[in-house]
Coordinates of C-alpha atoms and ligand atoms in Angstrom, one line a residue:
X1 CA -5.4 21.9 4.6
X2 CA -2.2 21.0 6.5
X3 CA 0.2 23.8 7.3
X4 CA 3.9 23.4 7.2
X5 CA 5.4 23.7 10.7
X6 CA 7.9 26.5 11.3
X7 CA 10.3 24.2 13.1
X8 CA 11.1 20.5 13.4
X9 CA 8.8 18.6 15.7
X10 CA 9.5 15.7 17.9
X11 CA 7.9 12.2 17.3
X12 CA 5.4 12.4 20.2
X13 CA 4.0 15.6 18.6
X14 CA 4.0 14.2 15.1
X15 CA 2.1 11.2 16.3
X16 CA -0.7 13.5 17.4
X17 CA -0.7 16.2 14.7
X18 CA 1.4 14.9 11.7
X19 CA -0.3 14.7 8.4
X20 CA -3.7 16.1 9.6
X21 CA -5.8 17.4 6.7
X22 CA -8.8 19.5 7.7
X23 CA -11.9 19.8 5.5
X24 CA -13.9 23.0 5.1
X25 CA -15.6 22.2 8.5
X26 CA -12.3 22.5 10.5
X27 CA -13.0 19.3 12.5
X28 CA -10.7 18.6 15.5
X29 CA -10.5 14.9 15.0
X30 CA -9.4 13.5 11.6
X31 CA -12.3 13.1 9.2
X32 CA -13.3 9.7 7.9
X33 CA -13.7 9.9 4.1
X34 CA -15.6 6.6 3.7
X35 CA -15.9 6.9 0.0
X36 CA -14.8 4.7 -2.9
X37 CA -14.5 7.5 -5.4
X38 CA -14.6 11.3 -6.2
X39 CA -16.5 13.4 -8.6
X40 CA -15.2 15.9 -11.1
X41 CA -16.5 19.4 -11.9
X42 CA -16.2 18.7 -15.6
X43 CA -15.1 16.2 -18.2
X44 CA -12.0 18.3 -18.8
X45 CA -11.2 18.1 -15.1
X46 CA -11.6 14.3 -15.1
X47 CA -9.3 14.1 -18.2
X48 CA -6.7 16.3 -16.5
X49 CA -6.8 14.2 -13.3
X50 CA -6.2 11.0 -15.2
X51 CA -3.3 12.7 -17.0
X52 CA -1.9 13.7 -13.6
X53 CA -2.1 17.3 -14.6
X54 CA -4.6 18.3 -11.9
X55 CA -4.0 17.4 -8.2
X56 CA -6.7 15.5 -6.3
X57 CA -8.2 12.1 -5.7
X58 CA -9.7 9.7 -8.3
X59 CA -10.5 6.4 -6.6
X60 CA -9.7 5.0 -3.2
X61 CA -7.7 2.1 -4.6
X62 CA -5.1 4.8 -5.7
X63 CA -5.6 7.2 -2.8
X64 CA -8.0 8.6 -0.2
X65 CA -7.7 11.6 2.1
X66 CA -8.0 9.6 5.4
X67 CA -5.5 7.1 4.1
X68 CA -3.2 10.0 3.1
X69 CA -3.3 11.3 6.6
X70 CA -2.2 7.9 8.0
X71 CA 0.6 7.7 5.4
X72 CA 1.9 11.2 6.0
X73 CA 1.9 10.7 9.7
X74 CA 3.8 7.4 9.4
X75 CA 6.3 9.0 7.0
X76 CA 7.0 11.9 9.4
X77 CA 7.6 9.6 12.4
X78 CA 9.8 7.2 10.4
X79 CA 11.7 10.0 8.7
X80 CA 10.8 8.6 5.3
X81 CA 10.1 10.6 2.1
X82 CA 6.9 8.7 1.4
X83 CA 4.6 6.0 2.8
X84 CA 2.0 3.8 1.2
X85 CA -0.6 2.1 3.4
X86 CA -1.9 -1.4 2.7
X87 CA -4.7 -3.7 3.9
X88 CA -2.4 -5.9 6.0
X89 CA 1.2 -6.1 7.1
X90 CA 1.6 -9.1 4.7
X91 CA 0.3 -6.9 1.8
X92 CA 3.0 -4.4 2.7
X93 CA 5.8 -7.0 2.7
X94 CA 4.5 -8.6 -0.5
X95 CA 4.3 -5.2 -2.3
X96 CA 7.7 -4.1 -1.1
X97 CA 9.4 -7.3 -2.3
X98 CA 7.4 -8.2 -5.4
X99 CA 7.2 -4.6 -6.8
X100 CA 11.0 -4.7 -6.9
X101 CA 11.8 -8.3 -7.9
X102 CA 11.5 -9.9 -11.3
X103 CA 12.2 -13.4 -12.7
X104 CA 16.0 -14.0 -12.7
X105 CA 16.5 -11.8 -9.6
X106 CA 17.8 -13.2 -6.3
X107 CA 16.8 -12.3 -2.7
X108 CA 18.8 -13.0 0.5
X109 CA 16.7 -13.1 3.7
X110 CA 17.3 -13.9 7.3
X111 CA 15.9 -17.3 8.3
X112 CA 14.2 -16.0 11.4
X113 CA 11.2 -14.4 9.7
X114 CA 7.5 -14.0 10.5
X115 CA 6.0 -17.2 9.1
X116 CA 4.1 -15.6 6.1
X117 CA 7.2 -13.5 5.2
X118 CA 9.2 -16.7 5.1
X119 CA 6.5 -18.2 2.8
X120 CA 6.9 -15.2 0.4
X121 CA 10.7 -15.5 0.0
X122 CA 11.0 -19.3 0.4
X123 CA 7.9 -20.6 -1.5
X124 CA 6.3 -17.8 -3.5
X125 CA 9.3 -16.1 -5.0
X126 CA 10.8 -19.3 -6.5
X127 CA 7.5 -20.1 -8.3
X128 CA 8.1 -16.9 -10.3
X129 CA 11.8 -17.5 -11.0
X130 CA 13.1 -15.4 -8.1
X131 CA 15.8 -17.3 -6.3
X132 CA 16.1 -17.1 -2.5
X133 CA 18.9 -17.8 -0.1
X134 CA 18.2 -17.9 3.7
X135 CA 21.0 -17.0 6.1
X136 CA 21.6 -16.7 9.8
X137 CA 20.9 -13.0 10.2
X138 CA 23.3 -12.5 13.0
X139 CA 26.3 -13.9 10.9
X140 CA 27.5 -11.1 8.6
X141 CA 29.7 -13.6 6.7
X142 CA 26.7 -15.6 5.7
X143 CA 25.0 -12.4 4.2
X144 CA 28.2 -11.6 2.3
X145 CA 28.7 -15.2 1.0
X146 CA 25.1 -15.3 -0.2
X147 CA 25.4 -12.3 -2.5
X148 CA 25.2 -13.1 -6.3
X149 CA 25.5 -10.7 -9.3
X150 CA 21.7 -10.9 -9.6
X151 CA 21.0 -10.1 -5.9
X152 CA 18.5 -7.2 -5.7
X153 CA 17.0 -7.4 -2.2
X154 CA 18.2 -8.2 1.3
X155 CA 15.3 -8.7 3.8
X156 CA 15.2 -9.1 7.6
X157 CA 13.2 -8.4 10.7
X158 CA 14.9 -7.3 13.9
X159 CA 14.1 -8.0 16.7
X160 CA 12.9 -11.4 15.3
X161 CA 9.8 -13.4 16.1
X162 CA 9.7 -15.2 18.5
X163 CA 13.3 -15.4 19.8
X164 CA 14.0 -11.6 19.8
X165 CA 17.3 -11.8 18.0
X166 CA 18.8 -8.5 16.9
X167 CA 20.7 -8.0 13.7
X168 CA 23.2 -5.3 12.7
X169 CA 21.1 -3.2 10.3
X170 CA 23.9 -0.7 9.4
X171 CA 26.4 -3.5 8.5
X172 CA 23.8 -5.5 6.5
X173 CA 22.7 -2.3 4.6
X174 CA 26.4 -1.8 3.7
X175 CA 26.6 -5.3 2.3
X176 CA 23.4 -4.7 0.3
X177 CA 24.6 -1.4 -1.1
X178 CA 28.1 -2.8 -2.0
X179 CA 26.2 -5.4 -4.1
X180 CA 23.9 -2.8 -5.7
X181 CA 21.0 -4.3 -3.8
X182 CA 18.5 -2.7 -1.3
X183 CA 17.8 -3.6 2.3
X184 CA 14.1 -4.1 3.3
X185 CA 13.5 -4.2 7.1
X186 CA 10.3 -5.4 8.8
X187 CA 10.4 -3.2 11.9
X188 CA 7.2 -4.4 13.6
X189 CA 8.9 -5.7 16.8
X190 CA 10.9 -2.5 17.3
X191 CA 8.1 0.0 16.5
X192 CA 9.0 3.3 14.9
X193 CA 9.8 4.6 18.4
X194 CA 12.7 2.3 19.2
X195 CA 14.5 1.8 15.9
X196 CA 14.8 3.8 12.7
X197 CA 16.1 1.5 10.0
X198 CA 16.2 4.2 7.3
X199 CA 18.6 6.2 9.5
X200 CA 20.8 3.1 9.9
X201 CA 21.0 2.7 6.1
X202 CA 18.0 0.5 5.1
X203 CA 16.1 1.5 2.0
X204 CA 12.6 0.3 2.7
X205 CA 10.8 -0.2 6.0
X206 CA 7.6 -2.3 6.4
X207 CA 5.1 -2.5 9.2
X208 CA 2.1 -4.6 10.2
X209 CA 0.0 -1.7 11.6
X210 CA -2.2 -4.5 13.0
X211 CA 0.3 -4.7 16.0
X212 CA 1.4 -1.8 18.1
X213 CA 0.1 0.9 15.7
X214 CA -3.5 -0.2 16.3
X215 CA -2.6 -1.7 19.6
X216 CA -6.1 -2.4 20.7
X217 CA -6.9 -5.5 18.6
X218 CA -9.3 -3.9 16.1
X219 CA -8.0 -3.5 12.5
X220 CA -5.6 -5.1 10.2
X221 CA -3.2 -2.7 8.3
X222 CA 0.2 -2.3 6.9
X223 CA 2.5 0.3 5.6
X224 CA 5.6 0.6 3.3
X225 CA 8.0 3.5 3.9
X226 CA 10.6 4.4 1.2
X227 CA 12.1 7.1 -1.0
X228 CA 10.2 9.0 -3.6
X229 CA 12.4 7.3 -6.2
X230 CA 11.5 3.8 -5.0
X231 CA 7.8 4.7 -4.9
X232 CA 7.8 6.1 -8.4
X233 CA 9.9 3.4 -10.0
X234 CA 8.4 0.3 -8.3
X235 CA 5.8 0.6 -5.6
X236 CA 3.2 3.1 -6.8
X237 CA 2.1 1.3 -10.0
X238 CA 2.2 -2.1 -8.2
X239 CA -0.2 -1.0 -5.4
X240 CA -2.4 1.0 -7.8
X241 CA -2.8 -1.9 -10.2
X242 CA -2.9 -4.9 -7.9
X243 CA -5.1 -3.3 -5.2
X244 CA -3.8 -4.2 -1.7
X245 CA -5.1 -0.8 -0.5
X246 CA -6.0 0.1 3.0
X247 CA -9.7 0.8 3.8
X248 CA -10.3 4.5 4.8
X249 CA -12.1 3.2 7.9
X250 CA -9.0 1.2 9.0
X251 CA -6.8 4.2 8.3
X252 CA -9.0 6.3 10.6
X253 CA -8.8 3.8 13.4
X254 CA -5.0 3.5 12.9
X255 CA -4.6 7.3 12.9
X256 CA -6.3 7.4 16.3
X257 CA -3.9 4.5 17.3
X258 CA -0.9 6.6 16.4
X259 CA -2.0 9.4 18.7
X260 CA -1.4 7.1 21.7
X261 CA 1.4 4.9 20.3
X262 CA 4.2 6.5 22.3
X263 CA 2.3 6.4 25.6
X264 CA 1.2 2.7 25.1
X265 CA 4.6 1.4 23.8
X266 CA 6.6 3.1 26.5
X267 CA 4.3 1.7 29.3
X268 CA 4.1 -1.7 27.7
X269 CA 7.9 -1.8 27.5
X270 CA 8.3 -0.7 31.1
X271 CA 5.9 -3.5 32.1
X272 CA 7.8 -6.0 29.9
X273 CA 11.1 -5.2 31.5
X274 CA 9.6 -5.8 35.0
X275 CA 8.0 -9.1 33.8
X276 CA 11.3 -10.2 32.2
X277 CA 13.2 -9.8 35.4
X278 CA 10.5 -11.6 37.4
X279 CA 10.6 -14.5 35.0
X280 CA 14.4 -14.7 35.1
X281 CA 14.2 -15.1 38.8
X282 CA 11.8 -18.0 38.8
X283 CA 13.3 -21.6 39.1
X284 CA 10.9 -23.1 36.5
X285 CA 12.2 -20.6 33.9
X286 CA 15.2 -21.9 32.0
X287 CA 15.8 -19.0 29.8
X288 CA 14.7 -15.4 29.3
X289 CA 15.4 -13.4 26.1
X290 CA 14.6 -9.7 26.4
X291 CA 16.2 -6.9 24.5
X292 CA 17.0 -4.5 27.3
X293 CA 18.5 -7.1 29.7
X294 CA 22.3 -7.1 29.9
X295 CA 22.2 -10.9 29.2
X296 CA 20.7 -10.5 25.7
X297 CA 23.1 -12.2 23.2
X298 CA 23.2 -9.1 21.0
X299 CA 23.2 -6.5 23.8
X300 CA 26.0 -4.5 22.1
X301 CA 24.0 -4.2 18.8
X302 CA 20.9 -3.2 20.8
X303 CA 22.8 -0.4 22.6
X304 CA 24.0 0.9 19.2
X305 CA 20.8 0.7 17.1
X306 CA 17.8 0.7 19.4
X307 CA 16.5 3.4 21.8
X308 CA 14.3 1.1 23.8
X309 CA 13.7 -2.5 24.7
X310 CA 10.6 -4.3 23.6
X311 CA 7.0 -5.0 24.7
X312 CA 7.7 -8.7 24.0
X313 CA 9.5 -11.2 26.2
X314 CA 10.5 -14.7 25.1
X315 CA 11.1 -17.3 27.7
X316 CA 11.5 -21.0 28.1
X317 CA 10.1 -23.2 30.9
X318 CA 11.2 -26.6 32.1
X319 CA 9.2 -29.6 30.9
X320 CA 9.0 -28.9 27.2
X321 CA 5.6 -28.7 25.5
X322 CA 3.7 -30.0 28.6
X323 CA 5.5 -27.5 30.8
X324 CA 4.7 -24.6 28.4
X325 CA 1.0 -25.7 28.0
X326 CA 0.6 -26.0 31.8
X327 CA 1.9 -22.4 32.2
X328 CA -0.3 -21.0 29.4
X329 CA -3.4 -22.8 30.7
X330 CA -2.7 -21.7 34.2
X331 CA -2.9 -17.9 33.4
X332 CA -5.9 -15.9 34.4
X333 CA -5.2 -12.4 33.1
X334 CA -2.8 -13.1 30.2
X335 CA -4.8 -14.6 27.3
X336 CA -3.6 -17.2 24.8
X337 CA -3.4 -15.6 21.3
X338 CA -1.1 -15.5 18.4
X339 CA -1.4 -11.7 18.2
X340 CA 1.0 -9.1 19.7
X341 CA 1.4 -5.4 20.5
X342 CA -2.1 -5.3 22.1
X343 CA -3.2 -3.5 25.2
X344 CA -4.1 -6.9 26.5
X345 CA -1.2 -9.2 27.4
X346 CA -1.1 -12.2 25.1
X347 CA 0.9 -15.4 25.2
X348 CA 1.8 -17.7 22.3
X349 CA 3.4 -21.2 22.1
X350 CA 5.3 -20.7 18.9
X351 CA 6.2 -24.3 18.1
X352 CA 2.6 -25.5 18.0
X353 CA 1.0 -22.3 16.5
X354 CA 2.9 -19.5 14.6
X355 CA 5.9 -21.7 13.8
X356 CA 4.1 -25.1 13.5
X357 CA 4.6 -25.1 9.6
X358 CA 8.4 -25.3 10.0
X359 CA 10.1 -28.7 10.3
X360 CA 11.4 -29.6 13.7
X361 CA 14.9 -29.1 12.3
X362 CA 14.1 -25.6 11.0
X363 CA 12.7 -24.8 14.4
X364 CA 15.8 -26.1 16.2
X365 CA 17.9 -24.0 13.8
X366 CA 16.0 -20.9 15.0
X367 CA 16.3 -21.8 18.6
X368 CA 12.5 -22.3 18.9
X369 CA 12.2 -25.1 21.6
X370 CA 9.0 -26.9 22.8
X371 CA 9.2 -25.2 26.2
X372 CA 9.4 -21.7 24.6
X373 CA 6.6 -19.1 25.1
X374 CA 6.4 -15.6 23.6
X375 CA 4.7 -13.0 25.8
X376 CA 3.3 -9.7 24.4
X377 CA 3.0 -7.5 27.4
X378 CA 0.0 -5.1 27.6
X379 CA -1.2 -2.2 29.6
X380 CA -2.3 -4.0 32.7
X381 CA -0.8 -3.3 36.2
X382 CA 2.6 -5.0 36.0
X383 CA 2.2 -6.4 39.5
X384 CA -0.9 -8.3 38.4
X385 CA 0.9 -9.7 35.4
X386 CA 3.9 -10.9 37.5
X387 CA 1.5 -12.5 40.0
X388 CA -0.4 -14.2 37.1
X389 CA 2.8 -15.6 35.7
X390 CA 4.3 -16.7 39.0
X391 CA 1.0 -18.4 39.9
X392 CA 1.0 -20.3 36.6
X393 CA 4.7 -21.2 36.9
X394 CA 4.3 -22.4 40.4
X395 CA 1.2 -24.5 39.5
X396 CA 3.0 -25.9 36.5
X397 CA 5.9 -27.0 38.6
X398 CA 3.5 -28.8 41.0
X399 CA 1.9 -30.6 38.0
X400 CA 5.3 -31.5 36.6
X401 CA 6.4 -32.8 40.0
X402 CA 3.3 -35.0 40.4
X403 CA 3.7 -36.6 36.9
Ligands
PLP501 C1 2.1 -9.6 12.1 C2 3.3 -9.5 11.4 C3 3.3 -9.4 10.0 C4 2.1 -9.6 9.2 O1 1.1 -8.6 9.4 P1 -0.4 -8.8 9.2 O2 -1.0 -7.5 9.5 O3 -0.9 -9.9 10.1 O4 -0.6 -9.2 7.8 C5 4.6 -9.3 9.4 N1 5.7 -9.2 10.0 C6 5.8 -9.3 11.4 C7 7.1 -9.2 12.1 C8 4.6 -9.4 12.1 O5 4.6 -9.5 13.5

């Protein structure tokens, strides 16, 4: 059983100990309860459990002790009343939005969203009679102008993918609340360590645990963090009855990921800052966007609402798509992949992969150019990463000059 701490603990401690439930064997590491269901001592006990009169588990679609440990640890570090884990980050986004929205409702979302999140608000919601308005997330007037009497949810991610734009969460939460709506924030890029949307006024936070929380490229997972009231009124029954539940095995892997989250994210962010500065100094690089550099367009908002930079760096090279491909293909340590938050450094060419589905006009609107690359910085020695990038950039320039 978990014991209630006698004083408030800091996040790095909660990441290691938070939510731990010990079985009768008093194991050190969290136990993996790889079970679908649970047995009852009597028919009366089963009846009481289904009436919610007796505490305990029934079926792992509704709850499982290993999943509970992951949820409780996440709620502690996020400062949320409750958390619900899901099979993927997209299942978390889908559950947070669709548990709250009904036909006739309206949602306002920032245009710069992870591709599948944009699909949910732009394509899926309208099929079920939920209207959607997309706005430039950095422009508060656009958020205000989009509000309608039937607006129920405002939705954004910050920093955004891939251009690392940062939005004023407190101001947008205020706009939501004035309209009687809620603000849902996808906090993947900031991680729970560098930004606490609930403390800034947001109502619901979602994560893809696939990213930094696992951080070692193994399991998919997601989590929704919210108030008890939101859970009881909207989320609980939606997850229980539609079944996007997290596997206990994945919850166990992700719990072990949380133990090292602070160490990994802090080191990856330090590496990313060094890489960003090295990129900015290279003549083949036409632009670097890094939250943490003084030249970031929203540096003032970052200083106000974030406590750290990012393990991601966005940069643009000369020569458009050919230039970007030459750089990506010239790398030896950094691998080409659409994933992020991993111990391994990964590079993505958004316009031909993650953001390929968007029209060229939509990409232009988001500032996603053909020469743009998104780099997720890992745990390698930063000097090796810088050498790898400089080598690829220099070789790319020679190719461009020869053509
Ligand atoms: C990866 C990601 C998601 C989706 O998560 P999955 O675990 O892949 O389903 C949602 N939002 C953001 C910002 C992401 O990076």
